[in-house]
Amino acid sequence: MSKKDKIVYQIYPKSYQDSNHDGWGDIQGVISRLDYLKELGINYIWFNPMIVSPQRDNGYDVADYRNFDPRYGTMEDFEELASEAKKRGIDIMFDMVFNHTSTEHEWFKRALAGEEKYKNYYIWKKGKAPGVPPNNWQSKFAGSAWEYVEKFDEWYLHLFDVTQADLNWENPEVRKECADIVNFWRSKGVHGFRFDVINLISKSGYDDDPNEYDGRQFYTDGPREHEFLKELNRNSFGQDEDHLTVGEMSSTTIANCVGYAGEDSNELDMVFSFHHLKVDYKNQMKWELQDPDIMALKRLLTQWQLGMQEKNAWNALFWNCHDQPRSVSRFGNDKEYRKESAKMLAAAIHMLRGTPYIYQGEEIGMPNAYFTDIHEYVDVESTNIYDVLLKEGKSEEEVLHILQERSRDNARTPMQWDDTENAGFSDVTPWLRTAGSYKEVNVKDTLKDPDSIFRFYQELIRMRKEMPVVQEGLFRPLLEDHEKVFAYERKYGDESLICINNFFGEETEAELPLEGYEILLSNYKDAVLADRIVLRPYETIIAYKK
Ligand code: TEU
């Protein structure tokens, strides 16, 4: 399987590069930046949805699966992109949003008009009593997960925004439509697919959640999930030898993921799981802040590495995406140690067993946006939760602080290309404000610096492409009880690679048998190996022995 030497770069197209002066990123803008991506060395670009959408959730509310939103460009632009990317050795991965459609999608409109066929594309239930939804499930974007439609005296399910109606995967016609959409994009030459919240498609029972939680136990990793994925695989991308697929798995388990991404399970090539990105959620609550619990982070990464490896299944490796705050602000230090901590985080994740994903701007160490006014936010989740948290009695200051740490817009601010106004992203006001850091943190300056975060990523990418131990090596945790250091070995035949990472801004000591090892890469120039090493703030060392 070819996935083991691949590196995927994620582009949030709305924020990457505007070429036609409307403050929105677009396909031609991406084309103009392909040489930059080639220089970085990545093999795939995953694009967040660029298809027709009312943009209530930035393209995750799909109104038409087969046409580009004209603000991004045309099918001709896409063909040019695909061929220009290919010339640079880069393939394309598209985002398939199949758990729900926009309520603007023709299927939903025809459902509302009363066409039985399309009504069955969605999930409708009677309320428990007049004005009372069918059950207590909560939308992931706040409030009930049900919306009442008077005409039918029924409620439709929306696990996300009220304009994102859940599709009824129990209906074989829906499953066929989804396979046809994948096949449409295959016919356009796309063989990489990322499936949005794909482990939520099989729902079971519509009871109240007795834990007074949000209902996720009834719709996560549901009973027909593996069957649906195998069917989709068989009827679409599985027919391509060179496919690369990844499923976004919400609140999942290792036990399920060894099936979703098992070598022979004929479902997907790999999975995103998010447990390691909840270690700074107080009591598992996204909107309650705490410092990251590094011991929990180590434990979770280790469990997933070992659990997947044991069953020959494959992880996607990542700290960042368009839904997560910036890792350098979250697990590093975006002030005194921005460069050191960004590099350490990169090494810590890239040397693991799996396929690394780099989110736009991560390779130059972009920090969080640090907006100070609610009007600067666009994300539907952020603006919804702002109201909820205020209602719950938090002060405005407190809520804005929470959003500075947690809002998805932290990841979505325009890509920082240079230090001119709007960071070289656009020459007009962008759809989302540029983060204030662009004067210090931008691609132009980064490329002039021989010691930059970008160069460090280039090295990590090169190592994955060239070294079997990085591609194939077995993972083994080291220093499991160390409170500051996350260290592990990758072993392949008689080759051994050790990755040692200090997750804190203070010196710490670590004892490891490093005789015979040489340093391949570090974020400090004068790093030395000894059986007892003193690691400086956020120091990372990749050591190798054959
Ligand atoms: O995200 C799924 C998801 O559940 C999240 O990461 C979500 O942002 C978070 O749980 C809210 O607290 C996917 C997409 O990546 C996201 O951008 C979409 O908004 C969402 O699905 C709906 O399609």
mmCIF file of N, CA, C and O and ligand atoms in Angstrom, residues 10 12 46 48-49 57-61 95 97-100 140-141 159-161 164 194-197 200 216 248-251 274 278 281 286-287 321-324 379-381 406 408 412, ligand 1:
data_model
loop_
_atom_site.group_PDB
_atom_site.id
_atom_site.type_symbol
_atom_site.label_atom_id
_atom_site.label_comp_id
_atom_site.label_asym_id
_atom_site.label_seq_id
_atom_site.Cartn_x
_atom_site.Cartn_y
_atom_site.Cartn_z
ATOM 1 N N GLN A 10 -3.329 20.026 3.966
ATOM 2 C CA GLN A 10 -4.733 20.438 3.904
ATOM 3 C C GLN A 10 -4.854 21.912 3.565
ATOM 4 O O GLN A 10 -4.246 22.767 4.209
ATOM 5 N N TYR A 12 -7.580 24.991 3.241
ATOM 6 C CA TYR A 12 -8.909 25.554 3.481
ATOM 7 C C TYR A 12 -9.066 26.629 2.402
ATOM 8 O O TYR A 12 -8.591 27.762 2.556
ATOM 9 N N TRP A 46 -5.468 17.877 0.408
ATOM 10 C CA TRP A 46 -6.887 17.705 0.763
ATOM 11 C C TRP A 46 -7.516 19.090 0.769
ATOM 12 O O TRP A 46 -7.076 19.982 1.502
ATOM 13 N N ASN A 48 -10.832 21.344 1.570
ATOM 14 C CA ASN A 48 -12.162 21.429 2.173
ATOM 15 C C ASN A 48 -13.132 21.760 1.038
ATOM 16 O O ASN A 48 -12.730 22.272 0.002
ATOM 17 N N PRO A 49 -14.426 21.472 1.242
ATOM 18 C CA PRO A 49 -15.391 21.538 0.132
ATOM 19 C C PRO A 49 -15.402 22.887 -0.592
ATOM 20 O O PRO A 49 -15.441 23.936 0.030
ATOM 21 N N ASP A 57 -22.031 26.694 7.019
ATOM 22 C CA ASP A 57 -20.925 26.001 7.688
ATOM 23 C C ASP A 57 -19.758 25.859 6.694
ATOM 24 O O ASP A 57 -19.123 24.812 6.600
ATOM 25 N N ASN A 58 -19.522 26.917 5.936
ATOM 26 C CA ASN A 58 -18.371 26.980 5.026
ATOM 27 C C ASN A 58 -18.200 25.759 4.120
ATOM 28 O O ASN A 58 -17.104 25.213 4.017
ATOM 29 N N GLY A 59 -19.258 25.335 3.496
ATOM 30 C CA GLY A 59 -19.136 24.265 2.510
ATOM 31 C C GLY A 59 -19.502 22.890 3.050
ATOM 32 O O GLY A 59 -19.685 21.946 2.280
ATOM 33 N N TYR A 60 -19.621 22.750 4.376
ATOM 34 C CA TYR A 60 -20.078 21.473 4.958
ATOM 35 C C TYR A 60 -21.600 21.409 4.964
ATOM 36 O O TYR A 60 -22.190 20.485 5.511
ATOM 37 N N ASP A 61 -22.199 22.414 4.358
ATOM 38 C CA ASP A 61 -23.636 22.412 4.110
ATOM 39 C C ASP A 61 -23.772 22.417 2.587
ATOM 40 O O ASP A 61 -23.829 23.456 1.950
ATOM 41 N N ASP A 95 -13.235 16.403 -0.258
ATOM 42 C CA ASP A 95 -13.980 16.194 0.972
ATOM 43 C C ASP A 95 -15.408 15.786 0.628
ATOM 44 O O ASP A 95 -16.094 16.503 -0.098
ATOM 45 N N VAL A 97 -19.034 15.098 2.024
ATOM 46 C CA VAL A 97 -19.861 15.364 3.203
ATOM 47 C C VAL A 97 -21.157 14.588 3.043
ATOM 48 O O VAL A 97 -22.094 15.048 2.392
ATOM 49 N N PHE A 98 -21.192 13.394 3.613
ATOM 50 C CA PHE A 98 -22.309 12.493 3.351
ATOM 51 C C PHE A 98 -23.201 12.225 4.559
ATOM 52 O O PHE A 98 -24.165 11.474 4.464
ATOM 53 N N ASN A 99 -22.884 12.796 5.692
ATOM 54 C CA ASN A 99 -23.787 12.595 6.831
ATOM 55 C C ASN A 99 -25.035 13.457 6.694
ATOM 56 O O ASN A 99 -26.087 13.133 7.224
ATOM 57 N N HIS A 100 -24.870 14.590 5.994
ATOM 58 C CA HIS A 100 -25.975 15.544 5.893
ATOM 59 C C HIS A 100 -25.852 16.349 4.610
ATOM 60 O O HIS A 100 -24.787 16.394 4.002
ATOM 61 N N LYS A 140 -24.411 19.322 17.590
ATOM 62 C CA LYS A 140 -23.018 19.604 17.934
ATOM 63 C C LYS A 140 -22.738 21.102 17.887
ATOM 64 O O LYS A 140 -21.707 21.560 18.355
ATOM 65 N N PHE A 141 -23.663 21.832 17.290
ATOM 66 C CA PHE A 141 -23.499 23.285 17.255
ATOM 67 C C PHE A 141 -24.481 23.982 18.201
ATOM 68 O O PHE A 141 -24.874 25.114 17.966
ATOM 69 N N LEU A 159 -27.702 16.723 13.215
ATOM 70 C CA LEU A 159 -26.681 16.613 14.269
ATOM 71 C C LEU A 159 -25.787 17.857 14.300
ATOM 72 O O LEU A 159 -25.144 18.130 15.298
ATOM 73 N N PHE A 160 -25.791 18.618 13.197
ATOM 74 C CA PHE A 160 -25.017 19.855 13.168
ATOM 75 C C PHE A 160 -26.001 21.025 13.074
ATOM 76 O O PHE A 160 -27.013 21.016 13.773
ATOM 77 N N ASP A 161 -25.723 21.987 12.222
ATOM 78 C CA ASP A 161 -26.597 23.156 12.172
ATOM 79 C C ASP A 161 -28.003 22.782 11.693
ATOM 80 O O ASP A 161 -28.190 21.764 11.017
ATOM 81 N N GLN A 164 -28.327 21.802 8.221
ATOM 82 C CA GLN A 164 -27.621 20.584 7.784
ATOM 83 C C GLN A 164 -28.446 19.365 8.195
ATOM 84 O O GLN A 164 -28.289 18.842 9.299
ATOM 85 N N ARG A 194 -11.670 12.378 1.504
ATOM 86 C CA ARG A 194 -11.802 12.483 2.955
ATOM 87 C C ARG A 194 -13.298 12.492 3.227
ATOM 88 O O ARG A 194 -14.053 13.237 2.604
ATOM 89 N N PHE A 195 -13.742 11.590 4.108
ATOM 90 C CA PHE A 195 -15.173 11.478 4.379
ATOM 91 C C PHE A 195 -15.492 12.130 5.718
ATOM 92 O O PHE A 195 -15.021 11.699 6.768
ATOM 93 N N ASP A 196 -16.295 13.169 5.623
ATOM 94 C CA ASP A 196 -16.668 13.974 6.786
ATOM 95 C C ASP A 196 -17.516 13.155 7.769
ATOM 96 O O ASP A 196 -18.437 12.448 7.338
ATOM 97 N N VAL A 197 -17.230 13.299 9.057
ATOM 98 C CA VAL A 197 -17.969 12.588 10.134
ATOM 99 C C VAL A 197 -18.645 11.285 9.674
ATOM 100 O O VAL A 197 -19.821 11.048 9.952
ATOM 101 N N LEU A 200 -20.864 8.666 11.726
ATOM 102 C CA LEU A 200 -22.166 9.036 12.299
ATOM 103 C C LEU A 200 -23.327 8.618 11.403
ATOM 104 O O LEU A 200 -24.479 8.916 11.706
ATOM 105 N N ARG A 216 -24.867 10.928 21.626
ATOM 106 C CA ARG A 216 -23.887 10.388 20.668
ATOM 107 C C ARG A 216 -23.771 8.870 20.707
ATOM 108 O O ARG A 216 -23.444 8.267 19.699
ATOM 109 N N GLU A 248 -13.177 10.814 8.775
ATOM 110 C CA GLU A 248 -13.161 11.605 10.006
ATOM 111 C C GLU A 248 -14.068 10.908 11.000
ATOM 112 O O GLU A 248 -15.273 10.769 10.753
ATOM 113 N N MET A 249 -13.496 10.454 12.106
ATOM 114 C CA MET A 249 -14.243 9.649 13.068
ATOM 115 C C MET A 249 -14.432 10.438 14.361
ATOM 116 O O MET A 249 -13.489 10.720 15.075
ATOM 117 N N SER A 250 -15.671 10.740 14.622
ATOM 118 C CA SER A 250 -16.012 11.545 15.783
ATOM 119 C C SER A 250 -16.197 10.618 16.992
ATOM 120 O O SER A 250 -16.853 9.584 16.869
ATOM 121 N N SER A 251 -15.609 10.959 18.125
ATOM 122 C CA SER A 251 -15.787 10.198 19.380
ATOM 123 C C SER A 251 -15.754 8.681 19.182
ATOM 124 O O SER A 251 -16.623 7.962 19.677
ATOM 125 N N PHE A 274 -9.874 11.945 17.421
ATOM 126 C CA PHE A 274 -9.677 13.248 18.062
ATOM 127 C C PHE A 274 -9.398 13.203 19.555
ATOM 128 O O PHE A 274 -9.297 14.252 20.190
ATOM 129 N N LYS A 278 -8.367 16.403 22.893
ATOM 130 C CA LYS A 278 -9.331 16.809 23.926
ATOM 131 C C LYS A 278 -8.657 16.873 25.291
ATOM 132 O O LYS A 278 -9.335 17.017 26.313
ATOM 133 N N TYR A 281 -9.548 19.782 27.282
ATOM 134 C CA TYR A 281 -10.965 20.010 27.603
ATOM 135 C C TYR A 281 -11.163 19.617 29.066
ATOM 136 O O TYR A 281 -10.925 18.463 29.426
ATOM 137 N N LYS A 286 -15.683 20.871 25.673
ATOM 138 C CA LYS A 286 -14.923 21.695 24.742
ATOM 139 C C LYS A 286 -14.800 23.147 25.208
ATOM 140 O O LYS A 286 -13.791 23.799 24.979
ATOM 141 N N TRP A 287 -15.840 23.658 25.870
ATOM 142 C CA TRP A 287 -15.860 25.087 26.196
ATOM 143 C C TRP A 287 -15.392 25.370 27.614
ATOM 144 O O TRP A 287 -15.603 26.459 28.132
ATOM 145 N N CYS A 321 -6.268 21.078 12.057
ATOM 146 C CA CYS A 321 -7.143 21.025 10.895
ATOM 147 C C CYS A 321 -8.006 22.271 10.986
ATOM 148 O O CYS A 321 -7.798 23.104 11.869
ATOM 149 N N HIS A 322 -8.965 22.392 10.087
ATOM 150 C CA HIS A 322 -9.796 23.598 10.060
ATOM 151 C C HIS A 322 -10.770 23.697 11.224
ATOM 152 O O HIS A 322 -11.480 24.680 11.344
ATOM 153 N N ASP A 323 -10.841 22.655 12.049
ATOM 154 C CA ASP A 323 -11.751 22.667 13.203
ATOM 155 C C ASP A 323 -11.018 22.863 14.526
ATOM 156 O O ASP A 323 -11.651 22.884 15.585
ATOM 157 N N GLN A 324 -9.715 22.945 14.477
ATOM 158 C CA GLN A 324 -8.927 22.946 15.714
ATOM 159 C C GLN A 324 -8.143 24.245 15.851
ATOM 160 O O GLN A 324 -7.656 24.780 14.856
ATOM 161 N N ASP A 379 -17.482 31.751 12.189
ATOM 162 C CA ASP A 379 -17.871 30.352 12.375
ATOM 163 C C ASP A 379 -19.186 30.202 13.143
ATOM 164 O O ASP A 379 -19.345 30.754 14.234
ATOM 165 N N VAL A 380 -20.078 29.415 12.568
ATOM 166 C CA VAL A 380 -21.414 29.202 13.145
ATOM 167 C C VAL A 380 -21.333 28.584 14.541
ATOM 168 O O VAL A 380 -22.097 28.938 15.444
ATOM 169 N N GLU A 381 -20.388 27.679 14.734
ATOM 170 C CA GLU A 381 -20.255 27.067 16.055
ATOM 171 C C GLU A 381 -19.864 28.135 17.083
ATOM 172 O O GLU A 381 -20.398 28.192 18.191
ATOM 173 N N ARG A 406 -10.388 28.347 21.690
ATOM 174 C CA ARG A 406 -11.093 27.186 21.143
ATOM 175 C C ARG A 406 -11.770 27.387 19.800
ATOM 176 O O ARG A 406 -12.165 26.409 19.152
ATOM 177 N N ARG A 408 -12.970 27.623 16.070
ATOM 178 C CA ARG A 408 -12.468 27.057 14.822
ATOM 179 C C ARG A 408 -11.908 28.145 13.902
ATOM 180 O O ARG A 408 -11.095 27.868 13.029
ATOM 181 N N ARG A 412 -8.842 29.326 10.620
ATOM 182 C CA ARG A 412 -9.414 29.682 9.317
ATOM 183 C C ARG A 412 -9.020 31.064 8.829
ATOM 184 O O ARG A 412 -9.428 31.475 7.744
HETATM 185 O O1 TEU B 1 -16.462 18.144 11.785
HETATM 186 C C1 TEU B 1 -16.998 17.237 12.666
HETATM 187 C C2 TEU B 1 -16.971 17.569 14.087
HETATM 188 O O2 TEU B 1 -17.707 16.988 14.844
HETATM 189 C C3 TEU B 1 -16.082 18.615 14.566
HETATM 190 O O3 TEU B 1 -14.765 18.552 14.520
HETATM 191 C C4 TEU B 1 -16.782 19.797 15.004
HETATM 192 O O4 TEU B 1 -16.210 20.947 14.465
HETATM 193 C C5 TEU B 1 -16.684 19.870 16.501
HETATM 194 O O5 TEU B 1 -17.040 18.652 17.039
HETATM 195 C C6 TEU B 1 -17.618 20.871 17.033
HETATM 196 O O6 TEU B 1 -17.331 21.028 18.399
HETATM 197 C C7 TEU B 1 -16.770 18.040 10.454
HETATM 198 C C8 TEU B 1 -16.078 19.130 9.679
HETATM 199 O O7 TEU B 1 -14.705 18.970 9.755
HETATM 200 C C9 TEU B 1 -16.569 20.451 10.194
HETATM 201 O O8 TEU B 1 -15.892 21.537 9.627
HETATM 202 C C10 TEU B 1 -18.041 20.529 9.923
HETATM 203 O O9 TEU B 1 -18.571 21.679 10.498
HETATM 204 C C11 TEU B 1 -18.781 19.304 10.484
HETATM 205 O O10 TEU B 1 -18.140 18.078 10.203
HETATM 206 C C12 TEU B 1 -20.159 19.221 9.868
HETATM 207 O O11 TEU B 1 -20.057 18.847 8.537
#
